PDB file of C-alpha atoms in Angstrom:
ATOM      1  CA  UNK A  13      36.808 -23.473  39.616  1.00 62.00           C
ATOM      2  CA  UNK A  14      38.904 -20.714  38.867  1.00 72.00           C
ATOM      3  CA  UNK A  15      42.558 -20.432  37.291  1.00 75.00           C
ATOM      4  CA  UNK A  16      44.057 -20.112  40.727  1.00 76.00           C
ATOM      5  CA  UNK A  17      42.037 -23.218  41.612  1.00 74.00           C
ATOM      6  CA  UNK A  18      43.128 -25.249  38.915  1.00 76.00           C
ATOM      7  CA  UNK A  19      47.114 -24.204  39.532  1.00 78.00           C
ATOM      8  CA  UNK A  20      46.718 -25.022  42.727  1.00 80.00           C
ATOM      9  CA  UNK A  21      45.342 -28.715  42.069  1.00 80.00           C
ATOM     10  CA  UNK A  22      47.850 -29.095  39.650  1.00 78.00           C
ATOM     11  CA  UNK A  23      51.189 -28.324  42.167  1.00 79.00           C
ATOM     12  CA  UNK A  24      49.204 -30.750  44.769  1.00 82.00           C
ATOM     13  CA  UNK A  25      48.771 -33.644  42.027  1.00 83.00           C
ATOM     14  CA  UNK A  26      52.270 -32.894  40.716  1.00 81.00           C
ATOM     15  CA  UNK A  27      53.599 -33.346  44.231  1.00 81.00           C
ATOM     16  CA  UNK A  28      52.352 -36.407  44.972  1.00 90.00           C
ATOM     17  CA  UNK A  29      52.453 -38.454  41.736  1.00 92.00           C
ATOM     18  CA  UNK A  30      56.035 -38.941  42.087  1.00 92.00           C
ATOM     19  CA  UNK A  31      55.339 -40.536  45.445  1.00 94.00           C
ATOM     20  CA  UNK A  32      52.217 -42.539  43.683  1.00 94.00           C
ATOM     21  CA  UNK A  33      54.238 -44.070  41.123  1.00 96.00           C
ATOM     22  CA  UNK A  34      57.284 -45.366  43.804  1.00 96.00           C
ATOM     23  CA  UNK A  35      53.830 -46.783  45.425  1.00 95.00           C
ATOM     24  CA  UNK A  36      52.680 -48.440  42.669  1.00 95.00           C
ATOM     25  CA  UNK A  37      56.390 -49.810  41.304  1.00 96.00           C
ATOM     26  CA  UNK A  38      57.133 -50.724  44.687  1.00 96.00           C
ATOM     27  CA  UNK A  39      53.915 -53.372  44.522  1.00 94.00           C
ATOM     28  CA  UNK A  40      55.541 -55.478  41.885  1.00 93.00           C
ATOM     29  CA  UNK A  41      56.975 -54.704  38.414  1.00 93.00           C
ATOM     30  CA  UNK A  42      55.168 -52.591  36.340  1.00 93.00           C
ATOM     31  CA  UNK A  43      55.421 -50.980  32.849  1.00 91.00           C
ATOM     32  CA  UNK A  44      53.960 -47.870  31.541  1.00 91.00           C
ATOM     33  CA  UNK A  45      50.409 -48.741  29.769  1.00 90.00           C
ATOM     34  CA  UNK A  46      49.865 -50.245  33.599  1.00 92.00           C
ATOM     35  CA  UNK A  47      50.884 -47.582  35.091  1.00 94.00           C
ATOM     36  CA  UNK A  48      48.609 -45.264  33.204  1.00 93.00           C
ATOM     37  CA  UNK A  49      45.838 -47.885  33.405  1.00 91.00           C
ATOM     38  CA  UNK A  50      46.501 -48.535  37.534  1.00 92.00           C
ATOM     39  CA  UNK A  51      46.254 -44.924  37.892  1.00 92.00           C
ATOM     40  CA  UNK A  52      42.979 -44.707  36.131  1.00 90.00           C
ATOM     41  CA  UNK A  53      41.256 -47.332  37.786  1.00 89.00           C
ATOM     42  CA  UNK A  54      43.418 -46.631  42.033  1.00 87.00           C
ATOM     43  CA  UNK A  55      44.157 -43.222  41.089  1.00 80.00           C
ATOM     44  CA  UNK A  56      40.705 -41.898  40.194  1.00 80.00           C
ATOM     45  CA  UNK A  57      39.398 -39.073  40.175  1.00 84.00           C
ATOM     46  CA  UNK A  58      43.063 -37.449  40.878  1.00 86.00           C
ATOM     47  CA  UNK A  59      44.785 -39.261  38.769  1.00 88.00           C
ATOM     48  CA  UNK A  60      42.848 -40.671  36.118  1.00 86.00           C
ATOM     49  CA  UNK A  61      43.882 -38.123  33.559  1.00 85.00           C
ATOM     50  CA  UNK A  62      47.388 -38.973  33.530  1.00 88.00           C
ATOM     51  CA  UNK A  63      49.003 -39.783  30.069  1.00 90.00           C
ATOM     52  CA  UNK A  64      52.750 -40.418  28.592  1.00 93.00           C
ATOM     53  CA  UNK A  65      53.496 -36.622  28.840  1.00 93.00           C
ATOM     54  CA  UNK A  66      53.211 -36.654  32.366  1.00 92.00           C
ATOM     55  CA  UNK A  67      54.500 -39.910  33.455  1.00 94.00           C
ATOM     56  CA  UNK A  68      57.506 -40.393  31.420  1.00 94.00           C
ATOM     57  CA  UNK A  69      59.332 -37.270  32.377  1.00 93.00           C
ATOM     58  CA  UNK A  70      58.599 -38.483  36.183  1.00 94.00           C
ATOM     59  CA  UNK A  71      59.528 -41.796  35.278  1.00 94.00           C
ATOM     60  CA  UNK A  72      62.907 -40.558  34.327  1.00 93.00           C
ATOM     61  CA  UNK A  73      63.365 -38.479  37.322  1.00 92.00           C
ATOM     62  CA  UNK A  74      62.822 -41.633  39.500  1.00 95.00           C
ATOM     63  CA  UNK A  75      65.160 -43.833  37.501  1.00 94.00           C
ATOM     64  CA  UNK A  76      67.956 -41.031  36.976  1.00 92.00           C
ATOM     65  CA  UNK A  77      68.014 -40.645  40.926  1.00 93.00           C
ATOM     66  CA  UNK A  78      68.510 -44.484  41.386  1.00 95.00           C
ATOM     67  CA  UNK A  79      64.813 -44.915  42.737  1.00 97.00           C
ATOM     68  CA  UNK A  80      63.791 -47.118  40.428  1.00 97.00           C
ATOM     69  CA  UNK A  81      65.579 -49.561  37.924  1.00 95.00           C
ATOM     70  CA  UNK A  82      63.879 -49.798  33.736  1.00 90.00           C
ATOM     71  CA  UNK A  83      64.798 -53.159  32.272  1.00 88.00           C
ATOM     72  CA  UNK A  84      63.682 -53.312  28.192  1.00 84.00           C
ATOM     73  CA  UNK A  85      62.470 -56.737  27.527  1.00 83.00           C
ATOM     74  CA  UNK A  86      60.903 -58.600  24.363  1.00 79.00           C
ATOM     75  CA  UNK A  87      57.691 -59.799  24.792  1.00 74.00           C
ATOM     76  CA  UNK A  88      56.635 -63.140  22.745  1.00 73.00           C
ATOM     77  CA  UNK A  89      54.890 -61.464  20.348  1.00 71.00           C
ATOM     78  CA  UNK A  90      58.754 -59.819  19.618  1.00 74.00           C
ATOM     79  CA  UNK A  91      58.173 -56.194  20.786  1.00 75.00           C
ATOM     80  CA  UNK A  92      60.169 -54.640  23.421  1.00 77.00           C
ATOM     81  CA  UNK A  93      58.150 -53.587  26.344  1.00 82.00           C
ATOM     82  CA  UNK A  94      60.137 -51.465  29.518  1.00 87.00           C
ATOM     83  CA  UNK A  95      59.647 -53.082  33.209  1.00 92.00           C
ATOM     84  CA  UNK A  96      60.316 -50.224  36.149  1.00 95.00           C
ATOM     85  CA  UNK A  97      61.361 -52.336  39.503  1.00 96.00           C
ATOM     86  CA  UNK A  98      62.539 -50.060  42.443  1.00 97.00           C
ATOM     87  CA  UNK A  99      65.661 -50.256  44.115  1.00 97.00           C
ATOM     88  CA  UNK A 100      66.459 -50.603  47.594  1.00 97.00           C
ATOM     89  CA  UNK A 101      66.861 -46.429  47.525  1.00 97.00           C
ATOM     90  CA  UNK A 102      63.480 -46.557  46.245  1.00 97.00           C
ATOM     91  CA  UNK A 103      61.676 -48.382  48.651  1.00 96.00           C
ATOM     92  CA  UNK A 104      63.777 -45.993  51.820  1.00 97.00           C
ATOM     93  CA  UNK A 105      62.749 -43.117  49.474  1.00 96.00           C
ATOM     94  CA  UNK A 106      59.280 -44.130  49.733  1.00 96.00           C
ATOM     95  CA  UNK A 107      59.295 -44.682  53.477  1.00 96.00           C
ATOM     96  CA  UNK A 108      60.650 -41.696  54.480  1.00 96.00           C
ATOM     97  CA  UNK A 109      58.067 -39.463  51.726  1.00 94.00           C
ATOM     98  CA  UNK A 110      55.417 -41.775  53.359  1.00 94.00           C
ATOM     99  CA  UNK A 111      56.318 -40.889  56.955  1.00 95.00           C
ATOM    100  CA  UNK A 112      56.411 -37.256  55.795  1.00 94.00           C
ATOM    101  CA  UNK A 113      52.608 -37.747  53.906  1.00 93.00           C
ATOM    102  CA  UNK A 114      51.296 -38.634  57.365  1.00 94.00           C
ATOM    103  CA  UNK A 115      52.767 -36.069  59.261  1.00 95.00           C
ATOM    104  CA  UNK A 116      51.530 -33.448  56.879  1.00 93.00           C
ATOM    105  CA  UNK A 117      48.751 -34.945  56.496  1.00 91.00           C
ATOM    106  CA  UNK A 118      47.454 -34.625  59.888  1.00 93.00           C
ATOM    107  CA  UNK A 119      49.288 -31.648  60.359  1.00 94.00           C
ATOM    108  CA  UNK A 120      46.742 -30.053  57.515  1.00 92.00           C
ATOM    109  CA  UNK A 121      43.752 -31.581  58.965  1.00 92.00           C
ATOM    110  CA  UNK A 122      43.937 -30.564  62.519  1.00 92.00           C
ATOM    111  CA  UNK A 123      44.479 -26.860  60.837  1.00 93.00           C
ATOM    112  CA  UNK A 124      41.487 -27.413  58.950  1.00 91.00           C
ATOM    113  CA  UNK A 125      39.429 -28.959  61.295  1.00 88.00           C
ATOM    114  CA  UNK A 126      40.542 -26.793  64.346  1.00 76.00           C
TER     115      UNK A 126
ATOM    116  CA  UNK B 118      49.266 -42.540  10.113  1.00 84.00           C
ATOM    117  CA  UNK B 119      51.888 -45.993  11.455  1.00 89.00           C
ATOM    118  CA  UNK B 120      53.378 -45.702  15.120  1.00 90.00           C
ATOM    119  CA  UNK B 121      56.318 -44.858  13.812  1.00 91.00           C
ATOM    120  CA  UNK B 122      55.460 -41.541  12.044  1.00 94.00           C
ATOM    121  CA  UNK B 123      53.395 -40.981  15.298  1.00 95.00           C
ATOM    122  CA  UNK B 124      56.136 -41.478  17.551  1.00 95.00           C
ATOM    123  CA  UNK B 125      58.319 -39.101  15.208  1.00 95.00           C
ATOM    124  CA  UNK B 126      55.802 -36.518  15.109  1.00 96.00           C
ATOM    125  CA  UNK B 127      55.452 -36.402  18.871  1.00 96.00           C
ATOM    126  CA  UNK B 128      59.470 -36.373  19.372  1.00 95.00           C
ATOM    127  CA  UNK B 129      60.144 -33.415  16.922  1.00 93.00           C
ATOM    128  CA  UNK B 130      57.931 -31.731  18.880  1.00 95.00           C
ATOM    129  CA  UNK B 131      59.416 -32.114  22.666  1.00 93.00           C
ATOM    130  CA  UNK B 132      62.022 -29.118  23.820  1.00 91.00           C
ATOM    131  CA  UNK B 133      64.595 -32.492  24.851  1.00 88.00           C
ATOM    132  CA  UNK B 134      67.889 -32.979  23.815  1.00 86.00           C
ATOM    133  CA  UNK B 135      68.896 -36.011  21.601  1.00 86.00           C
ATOM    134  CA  UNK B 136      69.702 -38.075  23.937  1.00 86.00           C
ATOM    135  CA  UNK B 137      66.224 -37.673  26.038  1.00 89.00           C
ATOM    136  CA  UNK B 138      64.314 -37.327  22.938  1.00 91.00           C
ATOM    137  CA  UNK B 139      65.635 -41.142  22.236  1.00 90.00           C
ATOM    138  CA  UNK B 140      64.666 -42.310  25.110  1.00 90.00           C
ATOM    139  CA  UNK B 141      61.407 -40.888  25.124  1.00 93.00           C
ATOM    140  CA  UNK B 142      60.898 -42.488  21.457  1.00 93.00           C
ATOM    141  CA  UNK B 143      61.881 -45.878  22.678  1.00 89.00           C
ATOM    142  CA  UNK B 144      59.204 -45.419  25.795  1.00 90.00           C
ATOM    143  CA  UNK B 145      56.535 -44.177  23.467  1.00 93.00           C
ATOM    144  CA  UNK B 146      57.362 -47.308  20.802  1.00 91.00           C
ATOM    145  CA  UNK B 147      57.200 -49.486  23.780  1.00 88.00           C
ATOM    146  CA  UNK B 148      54.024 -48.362  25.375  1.00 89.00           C
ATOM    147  CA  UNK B 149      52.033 -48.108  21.934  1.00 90.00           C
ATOM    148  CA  UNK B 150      53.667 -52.326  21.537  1.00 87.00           C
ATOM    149  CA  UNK B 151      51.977 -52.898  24.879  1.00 86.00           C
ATOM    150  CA  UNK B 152      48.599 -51.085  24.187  1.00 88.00           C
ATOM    151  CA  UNK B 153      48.706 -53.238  20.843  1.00 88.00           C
ATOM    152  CA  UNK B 154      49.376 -56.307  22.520  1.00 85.00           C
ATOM    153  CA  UNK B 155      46.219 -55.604  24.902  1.00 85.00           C
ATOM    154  CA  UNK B 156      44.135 -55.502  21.533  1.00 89.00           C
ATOM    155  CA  UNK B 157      43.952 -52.129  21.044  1.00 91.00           C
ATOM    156  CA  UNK B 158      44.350 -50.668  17.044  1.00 92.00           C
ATOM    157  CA  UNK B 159      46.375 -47.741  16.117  1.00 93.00           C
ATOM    158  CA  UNK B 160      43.401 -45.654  15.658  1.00 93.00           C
ATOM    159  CA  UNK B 161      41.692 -46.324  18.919  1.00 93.00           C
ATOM    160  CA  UNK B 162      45.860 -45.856  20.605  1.00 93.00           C
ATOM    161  CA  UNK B 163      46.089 -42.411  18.910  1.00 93.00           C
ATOM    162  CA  UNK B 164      42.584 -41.014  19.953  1.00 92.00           C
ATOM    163  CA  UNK B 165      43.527 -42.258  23.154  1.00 89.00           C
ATOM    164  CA  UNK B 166      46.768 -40.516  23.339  1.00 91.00           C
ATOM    165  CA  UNK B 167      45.667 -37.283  21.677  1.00 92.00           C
ATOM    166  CA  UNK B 168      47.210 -35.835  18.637  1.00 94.00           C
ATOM    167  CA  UNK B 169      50.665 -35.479  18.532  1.00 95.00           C
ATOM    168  CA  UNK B 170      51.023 -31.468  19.012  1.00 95.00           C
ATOM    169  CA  UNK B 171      49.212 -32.501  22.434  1.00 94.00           C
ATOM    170  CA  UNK B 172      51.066 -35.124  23.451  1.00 95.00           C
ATOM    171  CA  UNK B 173      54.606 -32.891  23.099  1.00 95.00           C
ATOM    172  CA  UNK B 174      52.647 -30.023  24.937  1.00 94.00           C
ATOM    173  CA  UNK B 175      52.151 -32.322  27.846  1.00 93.00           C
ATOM    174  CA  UNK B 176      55.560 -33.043  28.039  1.00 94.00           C
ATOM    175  CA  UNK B 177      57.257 -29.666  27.621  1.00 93.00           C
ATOM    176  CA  UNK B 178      54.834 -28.587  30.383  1.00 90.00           C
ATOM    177  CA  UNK B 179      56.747 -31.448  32.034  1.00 89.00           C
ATOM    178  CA  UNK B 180      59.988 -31.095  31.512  1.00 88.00           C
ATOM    179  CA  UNK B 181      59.888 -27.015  31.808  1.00 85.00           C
ATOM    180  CA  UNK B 182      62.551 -25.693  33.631  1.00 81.00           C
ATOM    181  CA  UNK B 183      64.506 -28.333  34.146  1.00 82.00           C
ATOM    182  CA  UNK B 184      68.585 -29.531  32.904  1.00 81.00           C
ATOM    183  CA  UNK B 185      67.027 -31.219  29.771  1.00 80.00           C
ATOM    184  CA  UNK B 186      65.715 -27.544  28.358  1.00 81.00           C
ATOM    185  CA  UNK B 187      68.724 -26.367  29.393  1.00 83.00           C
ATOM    186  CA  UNK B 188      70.765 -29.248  27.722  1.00 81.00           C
ATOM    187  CA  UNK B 189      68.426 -28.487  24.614  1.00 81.00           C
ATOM    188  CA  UNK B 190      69.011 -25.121  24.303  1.00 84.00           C
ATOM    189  CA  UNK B 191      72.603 -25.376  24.431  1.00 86.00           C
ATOM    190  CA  UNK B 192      72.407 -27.984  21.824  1.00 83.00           C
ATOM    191  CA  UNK B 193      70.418 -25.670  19.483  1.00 86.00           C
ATOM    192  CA  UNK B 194      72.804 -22.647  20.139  1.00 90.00           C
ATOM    193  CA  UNK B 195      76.110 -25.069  19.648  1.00 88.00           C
ATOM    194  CA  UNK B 196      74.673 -26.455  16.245  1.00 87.00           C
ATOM    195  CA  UNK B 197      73.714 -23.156  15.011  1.00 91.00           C
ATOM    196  CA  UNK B 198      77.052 -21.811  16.116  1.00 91.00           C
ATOM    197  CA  UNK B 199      79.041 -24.642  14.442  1.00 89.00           C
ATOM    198  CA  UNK B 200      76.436 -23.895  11.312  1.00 92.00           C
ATOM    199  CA  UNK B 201      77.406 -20.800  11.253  1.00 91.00           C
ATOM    200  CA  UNK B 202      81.465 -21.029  11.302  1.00 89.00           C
ATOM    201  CA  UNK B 203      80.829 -23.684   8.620  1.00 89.00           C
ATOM    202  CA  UNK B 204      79.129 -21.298   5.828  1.00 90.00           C
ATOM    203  CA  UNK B 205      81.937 -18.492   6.971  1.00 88.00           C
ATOM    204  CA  UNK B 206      84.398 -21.035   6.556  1.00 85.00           C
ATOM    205  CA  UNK B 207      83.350 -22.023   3.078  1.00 86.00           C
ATOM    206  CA  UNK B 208      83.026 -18.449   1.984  1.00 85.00           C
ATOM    207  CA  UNK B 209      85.915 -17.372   3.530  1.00 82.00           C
ATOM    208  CA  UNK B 210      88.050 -20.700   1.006  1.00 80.00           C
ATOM    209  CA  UNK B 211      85.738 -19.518  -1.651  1.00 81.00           C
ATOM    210  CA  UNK B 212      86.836 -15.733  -1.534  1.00 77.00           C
ATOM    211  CA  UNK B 213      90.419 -16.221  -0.821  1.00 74.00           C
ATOM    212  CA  UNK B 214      90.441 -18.714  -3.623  1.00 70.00           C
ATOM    213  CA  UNK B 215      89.109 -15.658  -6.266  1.00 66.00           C
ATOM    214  CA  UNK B 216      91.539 -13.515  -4.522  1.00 64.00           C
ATOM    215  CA  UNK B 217      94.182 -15.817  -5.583  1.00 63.00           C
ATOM    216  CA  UNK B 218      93.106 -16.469  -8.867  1.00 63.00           C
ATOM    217  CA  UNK B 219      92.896 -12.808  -9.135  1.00 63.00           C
ATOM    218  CA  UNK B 220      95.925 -12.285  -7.815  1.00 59.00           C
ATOM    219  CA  UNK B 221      97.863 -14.450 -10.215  1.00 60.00           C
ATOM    220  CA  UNK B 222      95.854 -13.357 -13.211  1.00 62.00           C
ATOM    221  CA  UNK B 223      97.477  -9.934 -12.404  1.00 59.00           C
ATOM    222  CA  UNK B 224     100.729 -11.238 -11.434  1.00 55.00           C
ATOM    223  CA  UNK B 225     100.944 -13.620 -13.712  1.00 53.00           C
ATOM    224  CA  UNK B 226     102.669 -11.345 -16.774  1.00 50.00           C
ATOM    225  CA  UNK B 227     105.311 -10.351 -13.834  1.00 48.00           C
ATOM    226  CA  UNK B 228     106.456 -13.808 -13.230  1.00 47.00           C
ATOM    227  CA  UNK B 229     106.588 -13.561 -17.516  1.00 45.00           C
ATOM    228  CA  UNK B 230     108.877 -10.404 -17.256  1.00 45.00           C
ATOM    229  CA  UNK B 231     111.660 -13.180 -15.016  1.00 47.00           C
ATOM    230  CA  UNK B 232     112.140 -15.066 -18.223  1.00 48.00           C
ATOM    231  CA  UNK B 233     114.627 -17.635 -18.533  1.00 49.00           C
ATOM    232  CA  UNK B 234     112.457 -19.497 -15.196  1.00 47.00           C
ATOM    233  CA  UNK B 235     111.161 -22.430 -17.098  1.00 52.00           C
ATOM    234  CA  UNK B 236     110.558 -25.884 -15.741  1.00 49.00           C
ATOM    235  CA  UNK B 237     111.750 -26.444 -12.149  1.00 49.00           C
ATOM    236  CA  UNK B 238     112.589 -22.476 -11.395  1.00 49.00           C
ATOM    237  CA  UNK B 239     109.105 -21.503 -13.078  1.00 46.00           C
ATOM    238  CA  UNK B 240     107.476 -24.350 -10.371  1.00 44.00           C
ATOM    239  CA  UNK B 241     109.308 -22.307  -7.658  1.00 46.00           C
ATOM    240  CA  UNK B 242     108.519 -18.611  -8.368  1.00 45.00           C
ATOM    241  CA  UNK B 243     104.747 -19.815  -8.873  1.00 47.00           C
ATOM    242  CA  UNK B 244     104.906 -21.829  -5.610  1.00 44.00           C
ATOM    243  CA  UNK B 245     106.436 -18.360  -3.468  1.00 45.00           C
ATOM    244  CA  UNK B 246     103.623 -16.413  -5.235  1.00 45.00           C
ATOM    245  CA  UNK B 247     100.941 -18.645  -4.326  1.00 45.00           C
ATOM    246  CA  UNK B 248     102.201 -19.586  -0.756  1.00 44.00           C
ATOM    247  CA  UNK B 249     102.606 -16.121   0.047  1.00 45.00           C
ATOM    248  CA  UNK B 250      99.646 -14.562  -0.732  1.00 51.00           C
ATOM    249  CA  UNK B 251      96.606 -15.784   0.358  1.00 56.00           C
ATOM    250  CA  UNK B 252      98.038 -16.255   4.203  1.00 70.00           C
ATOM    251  CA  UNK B 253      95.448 -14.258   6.033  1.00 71.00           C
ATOM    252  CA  UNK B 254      92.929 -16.449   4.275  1.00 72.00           C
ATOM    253  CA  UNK B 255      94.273 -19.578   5.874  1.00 77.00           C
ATOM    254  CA  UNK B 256      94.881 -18.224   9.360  1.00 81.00           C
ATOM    255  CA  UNK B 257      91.122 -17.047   8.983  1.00 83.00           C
ATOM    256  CA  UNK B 258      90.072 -20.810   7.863  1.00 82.00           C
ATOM    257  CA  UNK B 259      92.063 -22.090  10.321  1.00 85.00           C
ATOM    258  CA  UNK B 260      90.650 -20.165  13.015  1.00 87.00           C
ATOM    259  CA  UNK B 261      87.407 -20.701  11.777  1.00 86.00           C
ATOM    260  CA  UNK B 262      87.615 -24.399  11.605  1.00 86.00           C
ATOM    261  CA  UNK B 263      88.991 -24.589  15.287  1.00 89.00           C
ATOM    262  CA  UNK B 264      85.751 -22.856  16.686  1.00 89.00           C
ATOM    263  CA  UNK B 265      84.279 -24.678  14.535  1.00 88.00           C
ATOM    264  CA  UNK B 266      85.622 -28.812  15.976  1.00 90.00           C
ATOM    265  CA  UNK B 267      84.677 -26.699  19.499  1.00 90.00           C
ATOM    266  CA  UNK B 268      81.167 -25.763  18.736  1.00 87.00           C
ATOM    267  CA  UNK B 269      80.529 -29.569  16.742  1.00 89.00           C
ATOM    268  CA  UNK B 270      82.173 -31.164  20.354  1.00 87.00           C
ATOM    269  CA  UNK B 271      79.941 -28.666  22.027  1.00 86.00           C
ATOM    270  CA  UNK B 272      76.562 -29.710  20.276  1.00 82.00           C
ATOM    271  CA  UNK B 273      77.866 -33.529  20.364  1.00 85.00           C
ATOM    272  CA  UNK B 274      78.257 -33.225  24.403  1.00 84.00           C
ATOM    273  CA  UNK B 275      74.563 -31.272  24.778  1.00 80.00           C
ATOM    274  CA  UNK B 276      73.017 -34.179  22.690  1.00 78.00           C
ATOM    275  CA  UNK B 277      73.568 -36.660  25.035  1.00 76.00           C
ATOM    276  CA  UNK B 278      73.680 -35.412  28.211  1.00 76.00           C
ATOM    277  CA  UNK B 279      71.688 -36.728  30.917  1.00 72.00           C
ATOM    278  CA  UNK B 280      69.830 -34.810  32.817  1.00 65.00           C
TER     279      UNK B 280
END
C-alpha cells in the first residue's frame, strides 16, 4: 500500500468513526476504555487501532454539538469515570447520517459493480 | 512513572488551549481509573497507550486545523504579548527611576541655591521637581500597563474558550 493508499483509508475511517461512535453511544451508555475496547473487538480490522488521541477529540466534537451528553461519575472504588449518553439530537443525527450511509453506500457499489 | 506525571507529560505536549487541555487531562485520568479498575497496572496501561510524545502526536493530528489550534495560538501570542509589555514596563519604571535620581542628583544643589526653603517650602519645591520630571515615563508606564490588562484579558479569554 502506498502513501496515497494509506491517506485515502485514513479520510474514509475518519469519516465514519464519528458516525461509529453515535452508533455505539446510542446502544446504551458507554465510557471511553469501552469505547476503545468495543471498537477493537465490533470495529475490527477498521477500527481496532483506535486510541485516546483519536477518540477524545471526536468525542468532544459530538458533545460540543449537543449529540451526545458526558456525565463524570465516581465509581465505588472512588475514581471518577465519564459516561457519554446521546441526546435526542444525537439519535436524529444518527438517523439521518445512517439514511445517507445507505444511499452512498449503494450508490458506490452499483458504480463499482456496474 | 505515576498516572499523573503521565497524564502531564501527554498534556504539555497537545497544541490545545487551557481550557481543552483540562478537559483532555480529566478524560485521560478517567480512562487510565477505568483501565485500572479492569485490573490492568500502570505499566501494562502505558505500553498500551504508547509513550507520551505519541499519544500528543495522535491528538494534534486530531485536532489540526481546527478552533482549538486557533484558540491556542492566540493564547500563546496574547501571553507572549502581555510578557512582553511586562519586562518593557519594568524597564521602562526602572530607567525613569535612574533618570530621576539623576535628575535630582544634578538638581539637587539648585534647589540649595533657593535657600531660606526649609521644612514645609523645601517639601514643596522637591515635590514640583519630582512631579514634573519624569512625566513621559509615566504616560509610557501607563500606556504600557493598559496594553498590557488587554493582552492578560486577551490570553485569559483564549484559555478557555470552547471550541
Amino acid at each position: 500500500m502506498d502513501d496515497r493508499d494509506d491517506k485515502f483509508e485514513q479520510q474514509f475511517k475518519k469519516g465514519a468513526l464519528e458516525m461509529v461512535l453515535l452508533a455505539l453511544i446510542a446502544r446504551r451508555r458507554t465510557y471511553g476504555y469501552e469505547i476503545i475496547q468495543q471498537l477493537g473487538k465490533i470495529g475490527a480490522p477498521l477500527f481496532s487501532s483506535t486510541r485516546e488521541g483519536t477518540l477524545y477529540p471526536l468525542l468532544y466534537r459530538l458533545e460540543d454539538a449537543g449529540l451526545v451528553a458526558g456525565e463524570l461519575e465516581a465509581t465505588p472504588g472512588g475514581r471518577a469515570k465519564k459516561y457519554y449518553r446521546i441526546t435526542e439530537a444525537g439519535r436524529a443525527a444518527l438517523k439521518r447520517r445512517r439514511a445517507f450511509w445507505l444511499m452512498y453506500k449503494g450508490c458506490i457499489d452499483s458504480i463499482l459493480e456496474g | 512513572m505515576t498516572k499523573q506525571q503521565y497524564v502531564r507529560q501527554i498534556v504539555g505536549r497537545i497544541h490545545a488551549n487551557a481550557g481543552t487541555r483540562r478537559r483532555i487531562r480529566t478524560d485521560l485520568l478517567a480512562g487510565i481509573a477505568a483501565k485500572e479498575e479492569a485490573g490492568l497496572t500502570m505499566e501494562q496501561i502505558q505500553a498500551e497507550m504508547g509513550s507520551p510524545e505519541k499519544v500528543a502526536a495522535e491528538f494534534n493530528a486530531s485536532f489540526a486545523g481546527t478552533s482549538t489550534v486557533t484558540w491556542y495560538r492566540r493564547q500563546r501570542i496574547a501571553r507572549t504579548a502581555f510578557l512582553v509589555l511586562v519586562v518593557l514596563a519594568v524597564l521602562v519604571l526602572l530607567f525613569s527611576g535612574l533618570g530621576m535620581l539623576a535628575f535630582l542628583a544634578v538638581a539637587g544643589p539648585s534647589v540649595g541655591i533657593i535657600g531660606g526653603a526649609d521644612g514645609p517650602t523645601s517639601v514643596y519645591v522637591t515635590g514640583e521637581v519630582v512631579t514634573g520630571t519624569p512625566s513621559g515615563g509615566i504616560a509610557l508606564l501607563l500606556v504600557l500597563a493598559g496594553l498590557a490588562i488587554l493582552c492578560l484579558a486577551a490570553w485569559l479569554i483564549c484559555r478557555n474558550r470552547k471550541p
